[in-house]
XYZ file of C-alpha atoms in Angstrom:
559
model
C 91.042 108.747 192.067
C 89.231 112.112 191.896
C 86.069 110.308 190.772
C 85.767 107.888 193.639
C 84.015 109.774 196.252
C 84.881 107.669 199.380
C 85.901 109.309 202.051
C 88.437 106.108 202.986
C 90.016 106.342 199.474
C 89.854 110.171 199.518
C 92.097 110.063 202.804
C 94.067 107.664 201.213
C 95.131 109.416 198.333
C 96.030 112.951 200.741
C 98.469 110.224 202.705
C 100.335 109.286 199.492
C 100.648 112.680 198.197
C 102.155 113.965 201.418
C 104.487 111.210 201.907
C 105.782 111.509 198.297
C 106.129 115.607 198.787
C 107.991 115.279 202.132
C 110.503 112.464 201.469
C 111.844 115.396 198.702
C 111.905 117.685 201.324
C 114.999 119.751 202.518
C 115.767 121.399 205.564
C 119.293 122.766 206.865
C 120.368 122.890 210.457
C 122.949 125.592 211.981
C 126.179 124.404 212.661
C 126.882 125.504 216.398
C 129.961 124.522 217.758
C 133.913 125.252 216.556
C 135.684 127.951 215.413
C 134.400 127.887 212.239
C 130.987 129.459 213.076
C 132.499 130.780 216.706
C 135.326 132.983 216.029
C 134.065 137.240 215.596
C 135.094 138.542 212.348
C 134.634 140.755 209.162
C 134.550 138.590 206.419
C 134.601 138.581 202.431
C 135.259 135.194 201.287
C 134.285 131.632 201.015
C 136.893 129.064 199.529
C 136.382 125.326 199.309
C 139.379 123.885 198.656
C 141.580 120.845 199.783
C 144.698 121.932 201.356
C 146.110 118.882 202.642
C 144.785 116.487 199.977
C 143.583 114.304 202.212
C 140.101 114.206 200.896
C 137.959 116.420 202.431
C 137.271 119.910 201.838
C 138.633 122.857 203.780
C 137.418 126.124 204.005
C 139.265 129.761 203.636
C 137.677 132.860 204.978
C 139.467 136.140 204.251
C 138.737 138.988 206.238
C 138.473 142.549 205.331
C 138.777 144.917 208.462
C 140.014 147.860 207.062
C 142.784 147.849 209.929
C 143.795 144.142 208.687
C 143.816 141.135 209.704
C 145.006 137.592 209.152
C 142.922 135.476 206.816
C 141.319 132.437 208.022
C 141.869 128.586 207.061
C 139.863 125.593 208.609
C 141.241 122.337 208.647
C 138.063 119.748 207.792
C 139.059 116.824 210.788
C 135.739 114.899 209.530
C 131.738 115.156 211.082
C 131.665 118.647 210.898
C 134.993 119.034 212.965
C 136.809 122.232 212.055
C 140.400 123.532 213.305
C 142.003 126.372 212.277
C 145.835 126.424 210.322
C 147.296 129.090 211.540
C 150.561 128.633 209.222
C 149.771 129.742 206.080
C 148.302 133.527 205.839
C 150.067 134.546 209.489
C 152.273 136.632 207.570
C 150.127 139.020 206.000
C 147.638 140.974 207.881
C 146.324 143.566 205.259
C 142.236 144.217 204.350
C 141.406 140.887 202.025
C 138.301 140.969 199.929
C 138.134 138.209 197.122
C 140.002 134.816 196.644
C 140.717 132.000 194.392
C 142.480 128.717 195.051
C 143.636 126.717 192.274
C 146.964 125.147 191.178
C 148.963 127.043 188.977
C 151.762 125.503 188.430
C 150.809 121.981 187.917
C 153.063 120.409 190.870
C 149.469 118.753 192.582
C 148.833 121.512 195.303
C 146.109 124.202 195.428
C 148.167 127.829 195.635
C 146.001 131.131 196.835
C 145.572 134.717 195.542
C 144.172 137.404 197.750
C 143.034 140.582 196.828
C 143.153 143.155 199.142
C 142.043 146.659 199.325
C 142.461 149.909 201.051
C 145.753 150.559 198.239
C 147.787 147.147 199.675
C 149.389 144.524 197.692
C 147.384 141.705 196.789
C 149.044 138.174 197.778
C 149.674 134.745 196.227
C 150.576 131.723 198.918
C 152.544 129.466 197.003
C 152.071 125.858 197.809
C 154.648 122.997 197.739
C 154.706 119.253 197.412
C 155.875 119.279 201.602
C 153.097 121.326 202.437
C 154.532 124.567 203.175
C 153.938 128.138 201.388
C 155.413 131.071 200.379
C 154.139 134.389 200.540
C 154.496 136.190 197.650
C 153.395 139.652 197.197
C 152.685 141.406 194.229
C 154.658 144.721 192.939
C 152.120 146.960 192.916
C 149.417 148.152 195.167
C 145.783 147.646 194.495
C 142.045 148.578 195.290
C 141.270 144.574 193.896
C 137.918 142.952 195.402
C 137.991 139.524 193.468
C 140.475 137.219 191.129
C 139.942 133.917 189.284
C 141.962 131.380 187.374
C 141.343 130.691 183.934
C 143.242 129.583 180.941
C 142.448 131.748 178.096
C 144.767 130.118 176.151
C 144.834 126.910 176.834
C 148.265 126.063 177.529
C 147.509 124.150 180.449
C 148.550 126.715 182.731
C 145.980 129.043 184.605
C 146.163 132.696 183.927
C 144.632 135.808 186.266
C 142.185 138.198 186.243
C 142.544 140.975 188.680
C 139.036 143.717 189.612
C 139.717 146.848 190.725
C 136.944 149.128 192.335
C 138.762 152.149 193.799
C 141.519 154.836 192.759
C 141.316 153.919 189.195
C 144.753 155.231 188.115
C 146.397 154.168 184.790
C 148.145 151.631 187.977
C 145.347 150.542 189.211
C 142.770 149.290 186.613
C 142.087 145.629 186.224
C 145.020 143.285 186.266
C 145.716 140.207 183.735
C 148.708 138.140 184.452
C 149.698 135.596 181.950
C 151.203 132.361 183.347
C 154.175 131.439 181.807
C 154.958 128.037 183.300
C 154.238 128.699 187.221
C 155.039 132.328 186.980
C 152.745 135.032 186.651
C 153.210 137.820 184.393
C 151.496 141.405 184.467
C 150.129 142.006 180.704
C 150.397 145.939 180.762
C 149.348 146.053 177.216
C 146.494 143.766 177.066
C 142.869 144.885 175.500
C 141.324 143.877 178.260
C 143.279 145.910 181.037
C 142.078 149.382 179.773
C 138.790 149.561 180.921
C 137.867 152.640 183.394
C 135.142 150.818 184.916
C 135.274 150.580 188.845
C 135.090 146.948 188.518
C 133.417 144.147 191.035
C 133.949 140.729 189.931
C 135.142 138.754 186.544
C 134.282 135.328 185.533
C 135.701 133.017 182.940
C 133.338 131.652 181.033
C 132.994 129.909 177.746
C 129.291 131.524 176.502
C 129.380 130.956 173.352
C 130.538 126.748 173.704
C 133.131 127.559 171.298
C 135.957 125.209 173.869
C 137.753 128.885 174.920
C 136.891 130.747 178.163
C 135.503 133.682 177.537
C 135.405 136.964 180.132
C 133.002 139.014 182.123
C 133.158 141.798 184.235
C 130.659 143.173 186.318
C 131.143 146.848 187.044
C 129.448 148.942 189.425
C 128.509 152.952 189.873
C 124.967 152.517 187.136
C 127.520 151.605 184.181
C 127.161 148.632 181.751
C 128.575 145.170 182.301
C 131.264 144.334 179.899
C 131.627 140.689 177.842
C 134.984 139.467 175.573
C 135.429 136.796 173.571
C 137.921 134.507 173.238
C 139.290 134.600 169.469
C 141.528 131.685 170.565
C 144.792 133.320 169.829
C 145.022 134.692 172.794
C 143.350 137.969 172.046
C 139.977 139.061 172.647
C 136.793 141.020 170.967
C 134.798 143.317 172.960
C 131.109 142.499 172.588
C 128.825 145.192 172.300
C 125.733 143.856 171.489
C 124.217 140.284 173.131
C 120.668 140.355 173.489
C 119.961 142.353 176.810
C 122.422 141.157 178.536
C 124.596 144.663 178.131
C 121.678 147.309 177.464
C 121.533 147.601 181.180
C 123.788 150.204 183.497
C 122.973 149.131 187.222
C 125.435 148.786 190.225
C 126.785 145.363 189.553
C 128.583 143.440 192.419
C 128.941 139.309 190.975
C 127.828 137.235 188.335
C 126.658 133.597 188.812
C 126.995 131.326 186.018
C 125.108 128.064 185.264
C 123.078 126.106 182.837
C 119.636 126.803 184.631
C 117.794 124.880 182.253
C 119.532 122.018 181.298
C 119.812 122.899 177.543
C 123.304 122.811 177.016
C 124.283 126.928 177.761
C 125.011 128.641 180.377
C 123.176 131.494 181.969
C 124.209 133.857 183.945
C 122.139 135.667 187.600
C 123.900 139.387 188.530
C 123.268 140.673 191.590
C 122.883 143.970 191.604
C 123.183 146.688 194.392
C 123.746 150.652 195.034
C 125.255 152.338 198.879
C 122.909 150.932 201.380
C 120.680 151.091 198.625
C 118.812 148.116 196.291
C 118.728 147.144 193.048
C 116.846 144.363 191.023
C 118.948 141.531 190.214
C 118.551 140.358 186.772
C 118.519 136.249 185.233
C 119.593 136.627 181.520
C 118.942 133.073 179.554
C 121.735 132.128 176.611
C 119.913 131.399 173.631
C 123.310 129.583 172.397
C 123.667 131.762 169.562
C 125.733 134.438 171.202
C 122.752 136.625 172.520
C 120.558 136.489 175.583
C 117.521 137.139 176.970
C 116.222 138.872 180.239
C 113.920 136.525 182.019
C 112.237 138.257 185.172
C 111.706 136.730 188.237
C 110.586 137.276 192.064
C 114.386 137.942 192.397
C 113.451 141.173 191.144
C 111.364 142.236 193.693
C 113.610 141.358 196.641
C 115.843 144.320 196.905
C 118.321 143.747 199.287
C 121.230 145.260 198.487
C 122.562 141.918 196.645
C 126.474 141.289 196.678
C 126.640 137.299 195.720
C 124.873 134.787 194.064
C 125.908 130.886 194.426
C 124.078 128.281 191.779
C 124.235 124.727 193.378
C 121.560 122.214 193.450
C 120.731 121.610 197.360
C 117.573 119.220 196.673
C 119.550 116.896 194.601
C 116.382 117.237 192.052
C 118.528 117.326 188.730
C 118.366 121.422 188.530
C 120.637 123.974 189.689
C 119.152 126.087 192.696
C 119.717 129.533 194.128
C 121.597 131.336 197.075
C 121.603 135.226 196.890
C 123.793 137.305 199.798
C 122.582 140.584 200.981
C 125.051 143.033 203.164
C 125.436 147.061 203.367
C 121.842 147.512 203.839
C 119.407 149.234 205.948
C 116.846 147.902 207.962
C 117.003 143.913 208.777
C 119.001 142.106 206.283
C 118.092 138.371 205.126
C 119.605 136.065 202.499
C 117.720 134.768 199.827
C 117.394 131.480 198.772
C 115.469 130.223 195.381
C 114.521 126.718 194.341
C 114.498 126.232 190.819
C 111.268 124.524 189.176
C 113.277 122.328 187.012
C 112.829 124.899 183.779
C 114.568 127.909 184.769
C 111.715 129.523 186.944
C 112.322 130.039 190.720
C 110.679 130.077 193.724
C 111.169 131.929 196.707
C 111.973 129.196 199.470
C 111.414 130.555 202.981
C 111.692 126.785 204.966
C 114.559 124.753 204.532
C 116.578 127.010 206.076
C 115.062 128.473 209.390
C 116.314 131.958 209.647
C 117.850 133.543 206.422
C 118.186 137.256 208.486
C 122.026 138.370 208.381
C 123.793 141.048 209.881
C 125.140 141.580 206.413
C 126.974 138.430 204.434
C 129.519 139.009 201.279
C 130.537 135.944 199.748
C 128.757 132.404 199.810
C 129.902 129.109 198.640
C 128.449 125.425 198.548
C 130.087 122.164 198.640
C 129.711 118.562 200.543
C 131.535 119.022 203.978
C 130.136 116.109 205.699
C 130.491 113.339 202.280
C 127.429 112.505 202.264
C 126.153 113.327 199.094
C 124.440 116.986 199.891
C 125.304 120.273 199.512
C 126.025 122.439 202.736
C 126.185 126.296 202.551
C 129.075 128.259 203.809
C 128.304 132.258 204.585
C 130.816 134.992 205.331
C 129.467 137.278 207.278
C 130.684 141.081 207.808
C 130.269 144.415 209.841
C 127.319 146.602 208.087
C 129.573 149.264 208.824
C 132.674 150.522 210.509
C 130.828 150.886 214.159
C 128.894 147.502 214.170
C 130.490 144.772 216.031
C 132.415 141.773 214.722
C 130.141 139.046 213.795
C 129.936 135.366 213.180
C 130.369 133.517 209.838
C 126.997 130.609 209.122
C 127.584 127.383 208.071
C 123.754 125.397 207.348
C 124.228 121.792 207.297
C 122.595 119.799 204.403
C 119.867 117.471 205.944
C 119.557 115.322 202.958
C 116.370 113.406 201.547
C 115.932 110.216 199.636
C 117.386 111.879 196.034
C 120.232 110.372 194.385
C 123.564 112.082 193.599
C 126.678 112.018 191.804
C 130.244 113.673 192.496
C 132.921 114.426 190.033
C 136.587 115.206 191.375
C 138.783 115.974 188.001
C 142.454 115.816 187.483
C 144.063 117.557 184.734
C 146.855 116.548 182.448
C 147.071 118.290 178.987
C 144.840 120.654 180.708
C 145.745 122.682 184.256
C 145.537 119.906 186.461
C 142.886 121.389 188.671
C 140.639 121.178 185.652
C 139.346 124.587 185.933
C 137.644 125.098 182.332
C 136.234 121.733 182.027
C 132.715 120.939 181.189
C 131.128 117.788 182.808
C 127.628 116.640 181.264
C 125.571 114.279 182.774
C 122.673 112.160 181.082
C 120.337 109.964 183.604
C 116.336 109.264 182.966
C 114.993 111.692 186.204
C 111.328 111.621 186.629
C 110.680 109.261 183.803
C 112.503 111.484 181.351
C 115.715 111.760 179.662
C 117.926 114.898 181.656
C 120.787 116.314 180.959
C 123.148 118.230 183.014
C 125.692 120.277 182.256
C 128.399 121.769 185.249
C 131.558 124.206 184.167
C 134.412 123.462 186.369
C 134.913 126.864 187.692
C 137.178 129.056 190.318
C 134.655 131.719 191.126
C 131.268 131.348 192.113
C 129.373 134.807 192.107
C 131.208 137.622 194.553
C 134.155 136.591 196.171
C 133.379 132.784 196.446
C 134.478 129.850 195.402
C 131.915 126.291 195.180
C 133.641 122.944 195.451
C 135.620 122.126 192.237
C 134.483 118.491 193.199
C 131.136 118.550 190.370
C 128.141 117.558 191.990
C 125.037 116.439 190.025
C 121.673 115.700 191.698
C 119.669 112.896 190.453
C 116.702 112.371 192.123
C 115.014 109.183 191.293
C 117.272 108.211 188.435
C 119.172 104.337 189.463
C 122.003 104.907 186.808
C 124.116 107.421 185.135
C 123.126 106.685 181.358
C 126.550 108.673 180.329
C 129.200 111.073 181.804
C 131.455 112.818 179.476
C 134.199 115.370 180.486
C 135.677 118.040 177.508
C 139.020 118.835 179.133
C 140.006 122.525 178.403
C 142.846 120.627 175.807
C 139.785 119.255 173.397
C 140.080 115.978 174.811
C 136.668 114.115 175.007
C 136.299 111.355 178.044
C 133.081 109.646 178.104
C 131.583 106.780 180.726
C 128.577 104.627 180.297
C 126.041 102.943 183.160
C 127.562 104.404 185.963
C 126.299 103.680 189.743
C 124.740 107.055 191.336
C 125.480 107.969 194.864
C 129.052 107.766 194.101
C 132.208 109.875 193.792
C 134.136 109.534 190.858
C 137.971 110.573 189.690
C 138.130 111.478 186.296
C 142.039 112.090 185.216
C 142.709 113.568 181.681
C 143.402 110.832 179.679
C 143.357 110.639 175.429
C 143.205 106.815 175.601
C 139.858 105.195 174.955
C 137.697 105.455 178.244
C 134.584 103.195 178.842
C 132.748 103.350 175.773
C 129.439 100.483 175.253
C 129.687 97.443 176.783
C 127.743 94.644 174.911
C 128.736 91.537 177.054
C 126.309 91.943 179.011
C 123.874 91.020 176.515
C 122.545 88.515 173.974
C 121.057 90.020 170.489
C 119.061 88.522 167.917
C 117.728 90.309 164.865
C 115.784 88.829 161.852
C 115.879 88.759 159.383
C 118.843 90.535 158.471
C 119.222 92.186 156.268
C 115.745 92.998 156.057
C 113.661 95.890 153.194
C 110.946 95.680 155.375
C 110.076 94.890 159.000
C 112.750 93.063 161.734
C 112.477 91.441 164.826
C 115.161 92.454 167.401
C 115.186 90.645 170.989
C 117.614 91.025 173.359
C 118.283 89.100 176.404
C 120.077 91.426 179.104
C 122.461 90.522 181.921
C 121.978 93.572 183.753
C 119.310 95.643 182.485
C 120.109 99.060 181.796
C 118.342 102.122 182.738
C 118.200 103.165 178.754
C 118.577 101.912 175.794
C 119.164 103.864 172.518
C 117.892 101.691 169.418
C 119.146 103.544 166.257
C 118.667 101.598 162.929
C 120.690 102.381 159.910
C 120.707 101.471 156.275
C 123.170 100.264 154.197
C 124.526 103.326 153.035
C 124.557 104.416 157.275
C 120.998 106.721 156.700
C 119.379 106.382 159.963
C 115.534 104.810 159.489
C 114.628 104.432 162.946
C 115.679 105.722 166.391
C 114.516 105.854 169.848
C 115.297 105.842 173.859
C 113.816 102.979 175.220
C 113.349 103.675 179.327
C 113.826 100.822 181.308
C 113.803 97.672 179.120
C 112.380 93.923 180.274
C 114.852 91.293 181.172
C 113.890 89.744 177.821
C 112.962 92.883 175.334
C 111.586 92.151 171.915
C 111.146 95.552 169.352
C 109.395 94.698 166.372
């Protein structure tokens, strides 16, 4: 069209351009009224969890005034409705810092561990099947900032891991509790618990797609970053050399883990920060061979004293973007937020959300509040310092555009039934190409935050999931074929066959067969899929021939 010079199809051609950039477009509006984004306070964490089952998510906010206070839980009533449950945490007003919600002990209902500061005992709120908890605290005091959940060795219970920033007495270094059917156990004695390091944040991870989780610990105060591997037997092997990811000492507050992109590992984004004082943060890419490699970015530029980082895909383009908080900072403070082109690269995006300036945020967390397919951002929001005022926490509500989607809510069974561990890939032809996606069910997200644990795929312009398989925690393999997108979907851990091909839904005709030389194969569809993988095998089961074909005719003839 660039070689057609009138100015009627030149103005054409701007029209269609613009209409195909803006119906991608995304833009967030502030959520104004309830307590949610009303009620003054100092806060540390973002939870999405679901503490009535009743299928929405809820929301818990701890809050970390040094002179205590009661943590926060918001009932979701539905349309961005909000009310506060004020039986739960009532009992314990110490400083909280990090959360994690998850169920450990497999009766169906999400339990919560605090971690507090300022030398209190950190808390776990027991749930049970009527609804009630118990508040349990644990024996010994504690300088923790974050915990998360993870089975490290897979016994279908989740176990604990416990940072520690402050007063790093033989007492008070990291904490690993082992759960032994419901009840958790502090491993004195554990390799991983004798680390000096004034540590940040942990996340279990399985780098090295091996089927274990793996751990890392971000420490701050310019020392190194510290990775262990699972050696499955419930013991673990201190890795000293991965690429760059460990060459670097820097003041490390989070690490955000996700398969930027989309080839099958995960990566990991720290953010990075000194007192009232920036740092760059740092992408490193897995290579899937145990190593990775530093990939700078704008991110590195932006020094804002960077405490979280939250992967989630808010454009529902088929690639995971970028949220980065900024707090105990001088000057103005703002949030950053990155899109990600679709290979790993990202862009600084100043528009879809209108103001990104903060009077200093901690955690962040994404998840679907409002059901309707798209992400919306939950910010906690804290004092810059001990004389600022109380503030506000932000909650930016997901416009949506014309992209497709897909949910995931899991249910373990061999595996921790919250299905923390689990990897969900997703295969769908986006953009006239064959994608696929890869989420970790996880309960941490960055620095004291916690994403949905409902997966959430975008899809963009793809009409049908090709396949969805889940790899339970236990080994177990669950795969689906020619799923509908803009859907949410229940997966429960299951080792009976799951939906495997379906050919009645077709009519096949090959000659001649057998053949040495050239076939005909026509196929007559029902309903036509979105792909079709043609593999052709000898005899001996030597594949000759194979191929995706996209989008297939009614009546399809390959010769």
């Amino acid at each position: 069209m660039f070689m057609i010079f009138s100015k009627k199809t030149g103005f054409l051609f701007i029209i269609l351009v613009l209409s195909q950039v803006l119906s991608s477009q995304i833009s967030f509006r502030k959520l104004t009224e309830g307590p949610l984004v009303n009620t003054l306070t100092d806060s540390r964490s973002v939870n999405f969890f679901d503490i009535n089952r009743d299928g929405m998510e809820d929301l818990l906010i701890t809050q970390g005034n040094a002179s205590g206070a009661t943590d926060l839980i918001y009932l979701n009533r539905g349309n961005l409705v909000f009310e506060e449950k004020k039986d739960v945490t009532n009992e314990v007003n110490d400083p909280s810092v990090g959360a994690t919600v998850a169920d450990m002990n497999n009766d169906g209902w999400p339990d919560i561990f605090v971690a507090s500061w300022y030398n209190k005992n950190n808390v776990l709120f027991r749930s049970s099947p009527d609804g009630l908890y118990t508040t349990q605290k644990m024996d010994q005091p504690s300088y923790s900032e974050s915990a998360t959940w993870g089975d490290y060795d897979n016994d279908g219970y989740l176990d604990l891991y416990v940072s520690n920033s402050g007063n790093q007495s033989s007492e008070n270094k990291n904490f690993l509790y082992k759960n032994n059917n419901g009840q958790l156990i502090l491993l004195s004695d554990h390799n991983t618990v004798f680390e000096t390091n004034y540590s940040r944040g942990a996340s279990w991870i399985d780098y090295d797609n091996d089927g274990d989780t793996d751990l890392f610990i971000c420490n701050e105060n310019q020392t190194k970053n510290e990775l262990y591997r699972n050696d499955k037997n419930g013991n673990f092997t201190r890795i000293t050399s991965a690429g760059d990811l460990l060459r670097e000492a820097s003041g490390s507050m989070s690490a955000g883990w996700a398969d930027v992109n989309n080839d099958g590992n995960m990566d990991v984004f720290i953010c990075n920060s000194g007192y009232f004082t920036g740092q760059p943060n740092r992408l490193f890419i897995n290579n899937g061979n145990g190593t990775f490699t530093h990939k700078p970015g704008i991110f590195e530029t932006d020094l804002g004293c960077s405490f979280s980082s939250s992967f989630a895909d808010y454009d529902n383009d088929g690639d995971v973007d970028l949220l980065v908080t900024n707090g105990f900072c001088n000057g103005t403070i703002s949030n950053f937020l990155y899109k990600n082109d679709g290979g790993g690269i990202f862009l600084k995006d100043e528009t879809s959300i209108p103001d990104q300036t903060t009077p200093c945020s901690f955690g962040a967390a994404w998840g679907d509040l409002n059901q309707d397919g798209f992400l919306e951002l939950v910010i906690a929001n804290c004092k810059n310092s001990n004389q600022a005022s109380a503030v506000t926490n932000t909650v930016w509500v997901n416009e949506g555009n014309d992209h497709h989607w897909c949910k995931v809510r899991l249910k373990g069974t061999s595996s921790n039934t919250s299905g923390i561990g689990a990897r969900v890939y997703l295969s769908a032809v986006i953009n006239g190409k064959r994608t696929t996606q890869m989420r970790e069910n996880s309960s941490l997200s960055g620095y004291c935050s916690q994403n949905s644990n409902i997966i959430h795929f975008g899809l963009k312009d793809a009409t049908t999931i090709d396949t969805l398989k889940v790899i339970w925690p236990s080994g177990i393999v669950q795969t689906y074929l020619h799923l509908p997108v803009n859907d949410e979907i229940t997966i429960e851990e299951s080792s009976a066959a799951t939906n495997q091909e379906n050919l009645t839904n077709l009519k096949l005709r090959i000659s001649p067969n057998p053949s040495s030389s050239t076939i005909k194969l026509s196929v007559d569809f029902t309903t036509v899929p979105d792909t079709v993988r043609l593999t052709i095998t000898e005899v001996t089961g030597k594949i000759v021939y194979s191929e995706n074909i996209i989008r297939p005719q009614k009546n399809w003839t390959k010769i």
